[in-house]
């Protein structure tokens, strides 16, 4: 699917627009003056979701229909079948006009009600009205029953989107309440789940002192952001924050990076260079992925931590540094100690105050809050209106395991905003490229019908809708845009009886 088509679908195929399209399609088949889609507001009332036709009034927008007053409609909904009102009922039961409170309809007007269901669950109803009598034939009743299934699907999507929006607003309210009680340094550490709030509390507890902090968490959980928050909340906040990633460091490079080197200390050392300890003096030194620190350098690091002094590589002078240590790892350091890959004494020297950052999959609904935050930031940087997420896309965000955690989520949303080309983020924009390609390939592999079989099946479905009728305004030929003789010729060729 190309990007322009993606953009068009994103705009058109939201639930409300889908309902509008189906109502337009019904209008081509049924001459109505008022079509209204209603959904349950509660057990006793229905509210208007969508209305179309020349009789549409502004008063319909907030109209609520009482099922206690319209008991006949309540009974129709319970039976789940399309119903055409008889204007001269034999049993003397008088039909109260569906919209008698806001629209003045003449006596004997045409009125049809179609319950909107998904499987065995009734979501609401579709009503069709015309001021003239006998406008809706039995064939129209059958056609409406078929098309109402599409309305039901769109209504279900719309209700799901509403539910998601209410839940999201509740989460945002909860988050805002929490933010009002939170230091500014933590306000960009988005989340309201219990596990995340516990981690933030530990950060606040550790920050004011000079205690050594060990941050544990999977890749992408925000370990460096947590380290910066600890620094920002400490009395060293106006002093340097220096980070060193220990991954890929060789023993000689790690020693030089930590403690610096003198001129001529080794080949290529053309000048004196300060190490991270010196640069971070009076501030905070963040050792990221400390579990990857080469074993040979660990004793020297331990000595520097215990005594607060060190020598540059190739030097003899003792250098002092007042440094607060914060480190992070995604490894099980206790296991590394048992396996002889990490010094036990260094482990206990670093693991004074552990802070565990939970993976995103264990943070309940935080993914929606984070998505809202990231999309807002992306829109702000690009000078765009805030992006919106469809209900299907939001469901994917919540159900995806996010093995790369917050970093993977952020990168996925960045890509999705580029692919969408507009303000709507659809499910297809969130899927990884390999998922899209594999789904396309599997779809082609599983679709084994020939072109003739596809055409034949389509004609059969239309014939079912028209109850086998070919000629006339409500015949299959008209619906397919063919001459009746042409359709009969195709049916004979394709073996359709």
CSV table of C-alpha atoms in Angstrom, one decimal:
chain,number,residue,atom,x,y,z
A,1,UNK,CA,0.0,0.0,0.0
A,2,UNK,CA,1.6,3.3,-1.0
A,3,UNK,CA,1.8,6.3,1.3
A,4,UNK,CA,-0.8,8.4,-0.5
A,5,UNK,CA,-3.3,5.5,-0.2
A,6,UNK,CA,-2.4,5.1,3.5
A,7,UNK,CA,-3.1,8.8,4.0
A,8,UNK,CA,-6.4,8.6,2.2
A,9,UNK,CA,-7.6,5.6,4.3
A,10,UNK,CA,-6.5,7.2,7.5
A,11,UNK,CA,-8.7,10.2,6.8
A,12,UNK,CA,-11.7,8.3,5.4
A,13,UNK,CA,-12.0,5.1,7.3
A,14,UNK,CA,-12.5,6.2,10.8
A,15,UNK,CA,-15.7,4.8,12.5
A,16,UNK,CA,-17.8,8.0,12.1
A,17,UNK,CA,-16.9,8.4,8.5
A,18,UNK,CA,-17.6,4.7,7.8
A,19,UNK,CA,-21.1,5.2,9.2
A,20,UNK,CA,-21.6,8.2,6.9
A,21,UNK,CA,-20.4,6.2,3.9
A,22,UNK,CA,-22.9,3.3,4.6
A,23,UNK,CA,-25.7,5.8,5.1
A,24,UNK,CA,-24.9,7.3,1.7
A,25,UNK,CA,-24.9,3.8,0.2
A,26,UNK,CA,-28.3,3.1,1.7
A,27,UNK,CA,-29.7,6.3,0.3
A,28,UNK,CA,-28.8,5.1,-3.2
A,29,UNK,CA,-31.0,2.0,-2.6
A,30,UNK,CA,-33.6,3.4,-0.2
A,31,UNK,CA,-35.5,6.7,-0.7
A,32,UNK,CA,-35.4,7.9,2.9
A,33,UNK,CA,-35.8,11.5,4.3
A,34,UNK,CA,-34.2,10.7,7.6
A,35,UNK,CA,-31.7,8.0,8.6
A,36,UNK,CA,-30.5,8.0,12.2
A,37,UNK,CA,-28.0,5.7,14.0
A,38,UNK,CA,-28.6,5.4,17.8
A,39,UNK,CA,-26.6,3.6,20.5
A,40,UNK,CA,-27.4,2.6,24.0
A,41,UNK,CA,-26.8,5.4,26.5
A,42,UNK,CA,-27.8,3.1,29.3
A,43,UNK,CA,-30.3,0.2,29.7
A,44,UNK,CA,-33.3,2.5,29.3
A,45,UNK,CA,-32.2,5.1,26.8
A,46,UNK,CA,-30.7,5.4,23.3
A,47,UNK,CA,-28.8,8.5,22.1
A,48,UNK,CA,-28.2,9.7,18.5
A,49,UNK,CA,-24.8,9.0,17.1
A,50,UNK,CA,-25.3,10.0,13.4
A,51,UNK,CA,-28.1,11.4,11.3
A,52,UNK,CA,-28.5,12.0,7.6
A,53,UNK,CA,-31.3,13.3,5.2
A,54,UNK,CA,-33.3,16.4,4.5
A,55,UNK,CA,-35.3,16.1,7.8
A,56,UNK,CA,-32.1,16.3,9.9
A,57,UNK,CA,-32.6,18.9,12.7
A,58,UNK,CA,-30.1,20.4,15.1
A,59,UNK,CA,-32.4,19.1,17.9
A,60,UNK,CA,-31.4,15.5,16.9
A,61,UNK,CA,-27.8,16.1,17.9
A,62,UNK,CA,-28.5,15.6,21.7
A,63,UNK,CA,-31.7,13.6,21.4
A,64,UNK,CA,-32.2,10.7,23.8
A,65,UNK,CA,-34.9,8.2,23.2
A,66,UNK,CA,-36.6,6.7,26.2
A,67,UNK,CA,-37.3,2.9,25.9
A,68,UNK,CA,-39.8,3.1,28.8
A,69,UNK,CA,-41.9,5.5,26.6
A,70,UNK,CA,-41.3,3.6,23.3
A,71,UNK,CA,-42.0,0.1,24.5
A,72,UNK,CA,-42.6,-1.2,21.0
A,73,UNK,CA,-39.0,-0.2,20.0
A,74,UNK,CA,-37.8,-1.9,23.1
A,75,UNK,CA,-39.5,-5.1,22.0
A,76,UNK,CA,-38.1,-4.8,18.5
A,77,UNK,CA,-34.6,-4.5,19.9
A,78,UNK,CA,-35.0,-7.5,22.1
A,79,UNK,CA,-36.2,-9.6,19.1
A,80,UNK,CA,-33.3,-8.3,16.9
A,81,UNK,CA,-35.2,-8.3,13.6
A,82,UNK,CA,-35.7,-5.4,11.1
A,83,UNK,CA,-39.3,-4.1,11.6
A,84,UNK,CA,-41.5,-2.1,9.2
A,85,UNK,CA,-44.3,-0.3,11.1
A,86,UNK,CA,-47.8,-0.9,10.0
A,87,UNK,CA,-49.7,2.4,9.9
A,88,UNK,CA,-53.0,0.6,10.3
A,89,UNK,CA,-52.4,-2.1,12.9
A,90,UNK,CA,-55.2,-4.6,13.4
A,91,UNK,CA,-54.6,-5.0,17.1
A,92,UNK,CA,-55.2,-1.3,17.7
A,93,UNK,CA,-51.7,-0.7,19.1
A,94,UNK,CA,-50.7,2.9,18.4
A,95,UNK,CA,-47.1,3.5,17.3
A,96,UNK,CA,-45.6,6.6,19.0
A,97,UNK,CA,-43.4,8.3,16.4
A,98,UNK,CA,-39.7,7.7,17.2
A,99,UNK,CA,-38.9,11.4,17.1
A,100,UNK,CA,-42.3,12.8,18.0
A,101,UNK,CA,-40.7,15.2,20.6
A,102,UNK,CA,-38.6,17.1,18.0
A,103,UNK,CA,-39.9,16.3,14.5
A,104,UNK,CA,-43.5,16.6,13.3
A,105,UNK,CA,-44.2,13.7,11.0
A,106,UNK,CA,-47.6,13.2,9.2
A,107,UNK,CA,-49.9,10.4,10.1
A,108,UNK,CA,-49.2,7.2,8.0
A,109,UNK,CA,-45.6,8.1,7.3
A,110,UNK,CA,-43.1,5.3,6.5
A,111,UNK,CA,-41.0,4.1,9.4
A,112,UNK,CA,-38.5,1.3,9.5
A,113,UNK,CA,-36.3,0.2,12.5
A,114,UNK,CA,-33.2,-2.1,12.2
A,115,UNK,CA,-31.5,-3.3,15.4
A,116,UNK,CA,-27.7,-3.0,15.2
A,117,UNK,CA,-26.0,-6.1,16.5
A,118,UNK,CA,-22.6,-7.7,16.7
A,119,UNK,CA,-23.1,-11.4,17.2
A,120,UNK,CA,-25.6,-11.6,20.1
A,121,UNK,CA,-25.0,-8.1,21.5
A,122,UNK,CA,-27.3,-5.3,20.5
A,123,UNK,CA,-25.5,-2.0,20.3
A,124,UNK,CA,-28.3,0.3,19.2
A,125,UNK,CA,-30.5,0.7,16.1
A,126,UNK,CA,-30.9,2.3,12.7
A,127,UNK,CA,-34.2,4.1,11.9
A,128,UNK,CA,-35.3,5.1,8.4
A,129,UNK,CA,-38.2,7.6,7.9
A,130,UNK,CA,-40.1,9.1,5.0
A,131,UNK,CA,-43.1,11.5,5.2
A,132,UNK,CA,-45.0,9.6,2.5
A,133,UNK,CA,-46.6,6.2,3.2
A,134,UNK,CA,-45.7,2.8,1.7
A,135,UNK,CA,-42.2,3.9,0.7
A,136,UNK,CA,-40.4,0.9,2.2
A,137,UNK,CA,-41.1,-2.4,0.4
A,138,UNK,CA,-40.3,-5.9,1.8
A,139,UNK,CA,-37.3,-6.0,-0.6
A,140,UNK,CA,-36.0,-2.7,1.0
A,141,UNK,CA,-36.5,-4.3,4.5
A,142,UNK,CA,-34.3,-7.2,3.4
A,143,UNK,CA,-31.6,-4.9,1.9
A,144,UNK,CA,-31.6,-2.7,5.0
A,145,UNK,CA,-31.1,-5.9,7.1
A,146,UNK,CA,-28.0,-6.7,5.1
A,147,UNK,CA,-26.5,-3.1,5.1
A,148,UNK,CA,-27.2,-2.7,8.8
A,149,UNK,CA,-24.5,-5.2,9.5
A,150,UNK,CA,-22.0,-2.7,8.2
A,151,UNK,CA,-23.5,0.1,10.3
A,152,UNK,CA,-23.2,-2.3,13.3
A,153,UNK,CA,-19.5,-2.8,12.7
A,154,UNK,CA,-18.8,0.9,12.4
A,155,UNK,CA,-20.9,1.6,15.5
A,156,UNK,CA,-18.9,-1.0,17.4
A,157,UNK,CA,-15.7,0.7,16.3
A,158,UNK,CA,-17.0,4.1,17.3
A,159,UNK,CA,-18.1,2.8,20.8
A,160,UNK,CA,-14.7,1.2,21.3
A,161,UNK,CA,-13.0,4.5,20.3
A,162,UNK,CA,-15.2,6.4,22.8
A,163,UNK,CA,-14.3,3.9,25.5
A,164,UNK,CA,-10.7,4.3,24.8
A,165,UNK,CA,-10.9,8.1,24.8
A,166,UNK,CA,-12.7,8.1,28.2
A,167,UNK,CA,-10.0,5.7,29.6
A,168,UNK,CA,-7.2,7.8,28.1
A,169,UNK,CA,-8.7,11.0,29.6
A,170,UNK,CA,-8.9,9.3,33.0
A,171,UNK,CA,-5.3,8.3,32.7
A,172,UNK,CA,-4.3,11.8,31.7
A,173,UNK,CA,-6.2,13.3,34.6
A,174,UNK,CA,-4.5,10.8,37.0
A,175,UNK,CA,-1.2,11.6,35.5
A,176,UNK,CA,-1.7,15.4,35.8
A,177,UNK,CA,-2.7,15.0,39.4
A,178,UNK,CA,0.4,13.1,40.0
A,179,UNK,CA,2.6,15.6,38.1
A,180,UNK,CA,1.3,18.4,40.3
A,181,UNK,CA,2.8,16.6,43.3
A,182,UNK,CA,6.0,15.7,41.5
A,183,UNK,CA,9.3,17.6,41.1
A,184,UNK,CA,9.9,19.2,37.7
A,185,UNK,CA,12.8,16.9,37.1
A,186,UNK,CA,10.5,13.8,37.1
A,187,UNK,CA,7.6,15.2,35.0
A,188,UNK,CA,9.0,13.9,31.7
A,189,UNK,CA,9.3,10.4,33.2
A,190,UNK,CA,5.8,9.6,32.1
A,191,UNK,CA,3.7,7.0,33.8
A,192,UNK,CA,1.0,6.3,36.4
A,193,UNK,CA,1.3,2.5,37.0
A,194,UNK,CA,2.1,1.3,40.5
A,195,UNK,CA,5.4,-0.3,39.4
A,196,UNK,CA,6.6,3.0,37.8
A,197,UNK,CA,5.5,5.2,40.7
A,198,UNK,CA,7.5,2.9,43.0
A,199,UNK,CA,10.6,3.4,40.9
A,200,UNK,CA,10.0,7.2,40.9
A,201,UNK,CA,9.7,7.2,44.7
A,202,UNK,CA,13.0,5.4,45.1
A,203,UNK,CA,14.6,8.0,42.8
A,204,UNK,CA,13.3,10.8,45.0
A,205,UNK,CA,14.5,9.0,48.1
A,206,UNK,CA,18.0,8.4,46.7
A,207,UNK,CA,18.6,11.8,45.0
A,208,UNK,CA,19.3,14.2,48.0
A,209,UNK,CA,22.1,12.1,49.4
A,210,UNK,CA,25.4,11.1,47.9
A,211,UNK,CA,24.6,7.4,48.2
A,212,UNK,CA,25.7,5.2,45.3
A,213,UNK,CA,22.7,4.1,43.1
A,214,UNK,CA,22.4,1.0,41.0
A,215,UNK,CA,19.7,1.3,38.3
A,216,UNK,CA,18.5,-2.1,37.0
A,217,UNK,CA,16.3,-2.4,33.9
A,218,UNK,CA,16.0,-3.9,30.5
A,219,UNK,CA,17.3,-2.0,27.4
A,220,UNK,CA,15.2,1.0,26.6
A,221,UNK,CA,13.5,1.4,30.0
A,222,UNK,CA,15.0,4.8,30.6
A,223,UNK,CA,18.0,4.1,32.8
A,224,UNK,CA,20.0,7.2,31.7
A,225,UNK,CA,17.0,9.4,32.1
A,226,UNK,CA,16.6,8.1,35.7
A,227,UNK,CA,20.3,8.8,36.4
A,228,UNK,CA,19.9,12.4,35.1
A,229,UNK,CA,16.8,12.8,37.3
A,230,UNK,CA,18.8,11.6,40.4
A,231,UNK,CA,21.5,14.2,39.5
A,232,UNK,CA,19.0,17.0,38.9
A,233,UNK,CA,17.3,16.4,42.2
A,234,UNK,CA,20.6,16.3,44.1
A,235,UNK,CA,22.7,19.1,45.6
A,236,UNK,CA,25.1,18.5,42.8
A,237,UNK,CA,22.6,19.6,40.1
A,238,UNK,CA,24.6,22.6,39.1
A,239,UNK,CA,27.8,20.6,38.7
A,240,UNK,CA,28.8,18.2,35.8
A,241,UNK,CA,26.9,15.1,34.8
A,242,UNK,CA,29.3,12.8,33.0
A,243,UNK,CA,28.2,9.6,31.3
A,244,UNK,CA,30.3,6.6,30.2
A,245,UNK,CA,28.9,3.6,28.4
A,246,UNK,CA,31.0,0.6,29.4
A,247,UNK,CA,29.8,-1.6,26.5
A,248,UNK,CA,32.5,-2.4,23.9
A,249,UNK,CA,35.3,-0.9,26.1
A,250,UNK,CA,38.6,-2.8,26.1
A,251,UNK,CA,40.6,-2.9,29.3
A,252,UNK,CA,43.2,-0.3,28.1
A,253,UNK,CA,40.5,2.0,26.7
A,254,UNK,CA,38.3,1.6,29.8
A,255,UNK,CA,41.2,2.7,32.1
A,256,UNK,CA,42.0,5.7,29.9
A,257,UNK,CA,38.4,6.7,29.7
A,258,UNK,CA,37.9,6.5,33.5
A,259,UNK,CA,41.2,8.0,34.7
A,260,UNK,CA,42.8,9.8,31.7
A,261,UNK,CA,46.3,9.4,30.5
A,262,UNK,CA,49.6,11.3,30.4
A,263,UNK,CA,51.4,12.4,27.2
A,264,UNK,CA,53.3,9.4,25.8
A,265,UNK,CA,51.6,6.9,28.0
A,266,UNK,CA,51.0,4.7,25.0
A,267,UNK,CA,51.2,4.9,21.2
A,268,UNK,CA,48.9,7.7,20.1
A,269,UNK,CA,48.9,9.5,23.4
A,270,UNK,CA,50.2,12.8,21.9
A,271,UNK,CA,48.9,14.9,24.8
A,272,UNK,CA,47.6,14.7,28.3
A,273,UNK,CA,44.0,13.8,28.6
A,274,UNK,CA,41.6,14.0,31.6
A,275,UNK,CA,39.4,11.0,32.4
A,276,UNK,CA,35.8,10.9,33.3
A,277,UNK,CA,36.5,11.0,37.1
A,278,UNK,CA,38.3,14.3,36.7
A,279,UNK,CA,35.8,15.8,34.4
A,280,UNK,CA,32.9,14.8,36.8
A,281,UNK,CA,34.7,16.2,39.9
A,282,UNK,CA,32.1,17.7,42.3
A,283,UNK,CA,29.3,16.3,40.1
A,284,UNK,CA,27.9,12.9,39.1
A,285,UNK,CA,29.6,10.1,37.1
A,286,UNK,CA,27.1,7.8,35.4
A,287,UNK,CA,28.5,4.4,34.5
A,288,UNK,CA,26.1,2.9,32.0
A,289,UNK,CA,26.0,-0.9,31.5
A,290,UNK,CA,28.5,-1.4,34.3
A,291,UNK,CA,28.1,-5.2,33.9
A,292,UNK,CA,30.3,-4.9,30.7
A,293,UNK,CA,33.2,-3.2,32.5
A,294,UNK,CA,36.4,-5.3,31.7
A,295,UNK,CA,37.3,-7.5,34.6
A,296,UNK,CA,41.0,-6.3,34.5
A,297,UNK,CA,39.9,-2.7,35.2
A,298,UNK,CA,37.5,-3.5,38.1
A,299,UNK,CA,40.1,-3.5,40.9
A,300,UNK,CA,41.3,0.0,39.9
A,301,UNK,CA,37.7,1.2,39.7
A,302,UNK,CA,37.0,-0.2,43.2
A,303,UNK,CA,40.1,1.5,44.6
A,304,UNK,CA,39.0,4.9,43.1
A,305,UNK,CA,35.6,4.5,44.7
A,306,UNK,CA,36.9,3.5,48.1
A,307,UNK,CA,39.8,6.1,48.4
A,308,UNK,CA,38.6,8.8,46.1
A,309,UNK,CA,42.0,8.9,44.4
A,310,UNK,CA,43.5,7.5,41.2
A,311,UNK,CA,46.4,8.0,38.8
A,312,UNK,CA,46.2,8.7,35.1
A,313,UNK,CA,47.5,6.0,32.8
A,314,UNK,CA,51.3,6.5,32.5
A,315,UNK,CA,51.3,8.9,35.5
A,316,UNK,CA,52.4,8.6,39.2
A,317,UNK,CA,50.7,11.6,40.7
A,318,UNK,CA,47.7,10.9,42.9
A,319,UNK,CA,44.6,12.8,41.8
A,320,UNK,CA,41.6,13.3,44.0
A,321,UNK,CA,38.0,13.6,42.7
A,322,UNK,CA,34.8,14.2,44.6
A,323,UNK,CA,32.3,12.2,42.5
A,324,UNK,CA,28.9,10.8,43.1
A,325,UNK,CA,28.5,7.4,41.3
A,326,UNK,CA,25.3,6.3,39.6
A,327,UNK,CA,25.5,3.1,37.5
A,328,UNK,CA,23.1,1.0,35.5
A,329,UNK,CA,22.9,-2.5,34.0
A,330,UNK,CA,20.5,-4.8,32.1
A,331,UNK,CA,22.4,-7.8,33.4
A,332,UNK,CA,21.9,-10.1,36.4
A,333,UNK,CA,25.1,-9.0,38.3
A,334,UNK,CA,24.6,-11.5,41.1
A,335,UNK,CA,24.8,-14.3,38.5
A,336,UNK,CA,27.8,-12.5,36.9
A,337,UNK,CA,29.5,-12.6,40.3
A,338,UNK,CA,28.8,-16.4,40.7
A,339,UNK,CA,30.1,-17.0,37.2
A,340,UNK,CA,33.3,-15.0,38.0
A,341,UNK,CA,32.5,-12.3,35.4
A,342,UNK,CA,32.2,-9.5,37.9
A,343,UNK,CA,34.0,-8.8,41.2
A,344,UNK,CA,31.9,-9.5,44.3
A,345,UNK,CA,33.5,-6.6,46.3
A,346,UNK,CA,32.8,-4.1,43.5
A,347,UNK,CA,29.3,-5.4,43.2
A,348,UNK,CA,28.5,-4.7,46.9
A,349,UNK,CA,30.3,-1.3,46.6
A,350,UNK,CA,28.0,-0.3,43.7
A,351,UNK,CA,24.7,-1.9,44.7
A,352,UNK,CA,24.1,0.3,47.8
A,353,UNK,CA,20.7,1.7,46.7
A,354,UNK,CA,19.1,-0.4,43.9
A,355,UNK,CA,16.4,1.1,41.8
A,356,UNK,CA,14.5,-1.2,39.5
A,357,UNK,CA,12.8,0.2,36.3
A,358,UNK,CA,10.0,-2.1,35.2
A,359,UNK,CA,9.7,-3.1,31.5
A,360,UNK,CA,6.9,-1.4,29.6
A,361,UNK,CA,4.9,-4.6,29.3
A,362,UNK,CA,4.5,-4.6,33.1
A,363,UNK,CA,3.4,-0.9,33.3
A,364,UNK,CA,-0.3,-1.4,32.8
A,365,UNK,CA,-1.7,1.5,30.7
A,366,UNK,CA,1.4,3.6,30.7
A,367,UNK,CA,2.0,2.9,27.0
A,368,UNK,CA,-1.0,5.1,26.1
A,369,UNK,CA,0.3,8.0,28.3
A,370,UNK,CA,3.7,7.6,26.7
A,371,UNK,CA,2.3,7.5,23.2
A,372,UNK,CA,0.3,10.7,23.9
A,373,UNK,CA,3.4,12.4,25.2
A,374,UNK,CA,5.6,11.3,22.3
A,375,UNK,CA,3.1,12.2,19.7
A,376,UNK,CA,2.6,15.6,21.3
A,377,UNK,CA,6.4,16.2,21.3
A,378,UNK,CA,6.7,15.1,17.6
A,379,UNK,CA,3.8,17.4,16.6
A,380,UNK,CA,5.3,20.3,18.5
A,381,UNK,CA,8.7,19.9,16.9
A,382,UNK,CA,7.2,19.8,13.4
A,383,UNK,CA,4.7,22.6,14.0
A,384,UNK,CA,1.7,20.2,13.4
A,385,UNK,CA,-1.6,19.5,15.1
A,386,UNK,CA,-1.5,16.7,17.6
A,387,UNK,CA,-1.7,13.2,16.1
A,388,UNK,CA,-4.7,11.0,16.9
A,389,UNK,CA,-4.6,7.2,17.3
A,390,UNK,CA,-7.4,5.0,15.9
A,391,UNK,CA,-8.9,2.4,18.3
A,392,UNK,CA,-7.2,-0.5,16.4
A,393,UNK,CA,-3.8,1.3,16.7
A,394,UNK,CA,-4.3,1.9,20.4
A,395,UNK,CA,-5.2,-1.7,20.9
A,396,UNK,CA,-2.0,-2.7,19.2
A,397,UNK,CA,0.0,-0.3,21.4
A,398,UNK,CA,-1.5,-1.9,24.5
A,399,UNK,CA,-1.1,-5.6,23.4
A,400,UNK,CA,2.4,-5.4,21.8
A,401,UNK,CA,5.1,-6.8,24.2
A,402,UNK,CA,7.5,-3.9,23.4
A,403,UNK,CA,10.7,-5.9,23.9
A,404,UNK,CA,12.7,-2.7,23.3
A,405,UNK,CA,10.5,-0.9,25.9
A,406,UNK,CA,10.1,2.8,25.8
A,407,UNK,CA,12.8,3.4,23.2
A,408,UNK,CA,11.1,1.0,20.8
A,409,UNK,CA,7.7,2.7,21.4
A,410,UNK,CA,9.2,6.1,20.7
A,411,UNK,CA,10.9,4.9,17.5
A,412,UNK,CA,7.8,3.2,16.3
A,413,UNK,CA,5.7,6.3,16.8
A,414,UNK,CA,8.3,8.5,15.0
A,415,UNK,CA,8.1,6.1,12.0
A,416,UNK,CA,4.3,6.0,12.2
A,417,UNK,CA,3.9,9.8,12.0
A,418,UNK,CA,6.0,9.9,8.9
A,419,UNK,CA,4.1,7.0,7.2
A,420,UNK,CA,0.7,8.4,8.1
A,421,UNK,CA,1.1,11.7,6.3
A,422,UNK,CA,-1.7,13.3,8.4
A,423,UNK,CA,-3.0,13.5,11.9
A,424,UNK,CA,-4.4,9.9,12.1
A,425,UNK,CA,-2.2,7.0,13.2
A,426,UNK,CA,-3.6,3.7,11.8
A,427,UNK,CA,-2.6,0.2,12.8
A,428,UNK,CA,-0.7,-0.3,9.5
A,429,UNK,CA,1.6,2.6,10.3
A,430,UNK,CA,2.7,0.9,13.6
A,431,UNK,CA,3.5,-2.5,12.2
A,432,UNK,CA,7.2,-3.3,11.6
A,433,UNK,CA,8.1,-3.5,7.9
A,434,UNK,CA,8.7,-7.2,8.2
A,435,UNK,CA,5.2,-7.8,9.6
A,436,UNK,CA,3.6,-5.8,6.8
A,437,UNK,CA,5.5,-7.7,4.1
A,438,UNK,CA,4.8,-11.1,5.7
A,439,UNK,CA,1.1,-10.4,6.0
A,440,UNK,CA,1.0,-9.3,2.4
A,441,UNK,CA,2.8,-12.5,1.3
A,442,UNK,CA,0.7,-14.8,3.4
A,443,UNK,CA,-2.5,-13.0,2.1
A,444,UNK,CA,-1.4,-13.7,-1.5
A,445,UNK,CA,-0.4,-17.3,-0.7
A,446,UNK,CA,-3.8,-18.0,0.9
A,447,UNK,CA,-5.9,-16.3,-1.8
A,448,UNK,CA,-6.1,-19.1,-4.4
A,449,UNK,CA,-9.3,-18.1,-6.2
A,450,UNK,CA,-9.1,-17.4,-9.9
A,451,UNK,CA,-10.4,-14.1,-11.3
A,452,UNK,CA,-13.5,-15.9,-12.7
A,453,UNK,CA,-14.2,-17.5,-9.3
A,454,UNK,CA,-13.9,-14.1,-7.6
A,455,UNK,CA,-16.4,-12.5,-10.0
A,456,UNK,CA,-18.8,-15.4,-9.7
A,457,UNK,CA,-18.7,-15.2,-5.9
A,458,UNK,CA,-19.4,-11.5,-6.0
A,459,UNK,CA,-22.3,-11.9,-8.3
A,460,UNK,CA,-23.8,-14.7,-6.1
A,461,UNK,CA,-23.6,-12.4,-3.0
A,462,UNK,CA,-25.4,-9.6,-4.9
A,463,UNK,CA,-28.1,-12.0,-6.0
A,464,UNK,CA,-28.5,-13.1,-2.4
A,465,UNK,CA,-29.1,-9.4,-1.5
A,466,UNK,CA,-31.7,-9.0,-4.2
A,467,UNK,CA,-33.3,-12.4,-3.5
A,468,UNK,CA,-32.4,-13.6,-7.1
A,469,UNK,CA,-34.0,-10.6,-8.8
A,470,UNK,CA,-32.0,-9.4,-11.9
A,471,UNK,CA,-34.2,-6.7,-13.5
A,472,UNK,CA,-35.5,-3.4,-12.0
A,473,UNK,CA,-34.2,-0.6,-9.9
A,474,UNK,CA,-33.6,-3.0,-7.0
A,475,UNK,CA,-32.3,-5.8,-9.2
A,476,UNK,CA,-28.8,-7.3,-9.2
A,477,UNK,CA,-27.9,-5.8,-12.6
A,478,UNK,CA,-28.6,-2.3,-11.3
A,479,UNK,CA,-26.4,-2.9,-8.2
A,480,UNK,CA,-23.6,-4.3,-10.3
A,481,UNK,CA,-23.8,-1.5,-12.9
A,482,UNK,CA,-24.5,-3.9,-15.7
A,483,UNK,CA,-27.2,-4.4,-18.3
A,484,UNK,CA,-29.5,-7.3,-17.3
A,485,UNK,CA,-28.7,-9.1,-20.5
A,486,UNK,CA,-24.9,-8.7,-19.9
A,487,UNK,CA,-25.3,-10.0,-16.3
A,488,UNK,CA,-27.3,-13.0,-17.6
A,489,UNK,CA,-24.6,-13.7,-20.2
A,490,UNK,CA,-21.9,-13.6,-17.5
A,491,UNK,CA,-23.9,-15.8,-15.2
A,492,UNK,CA,-24.3,-18.4,-18.0
A,493,UNK,CA,-20.5,-18.3,-18.7
A,494,UNK,CA,-19.6,-18.7,-15.0
A,495,UNK,CA,-22.2,-21.4,-14.4
A,496,UNK,CA,-24.4,-19.4,-12.0
A,497,UNK,CA,-28.0,-20.6,-11.9
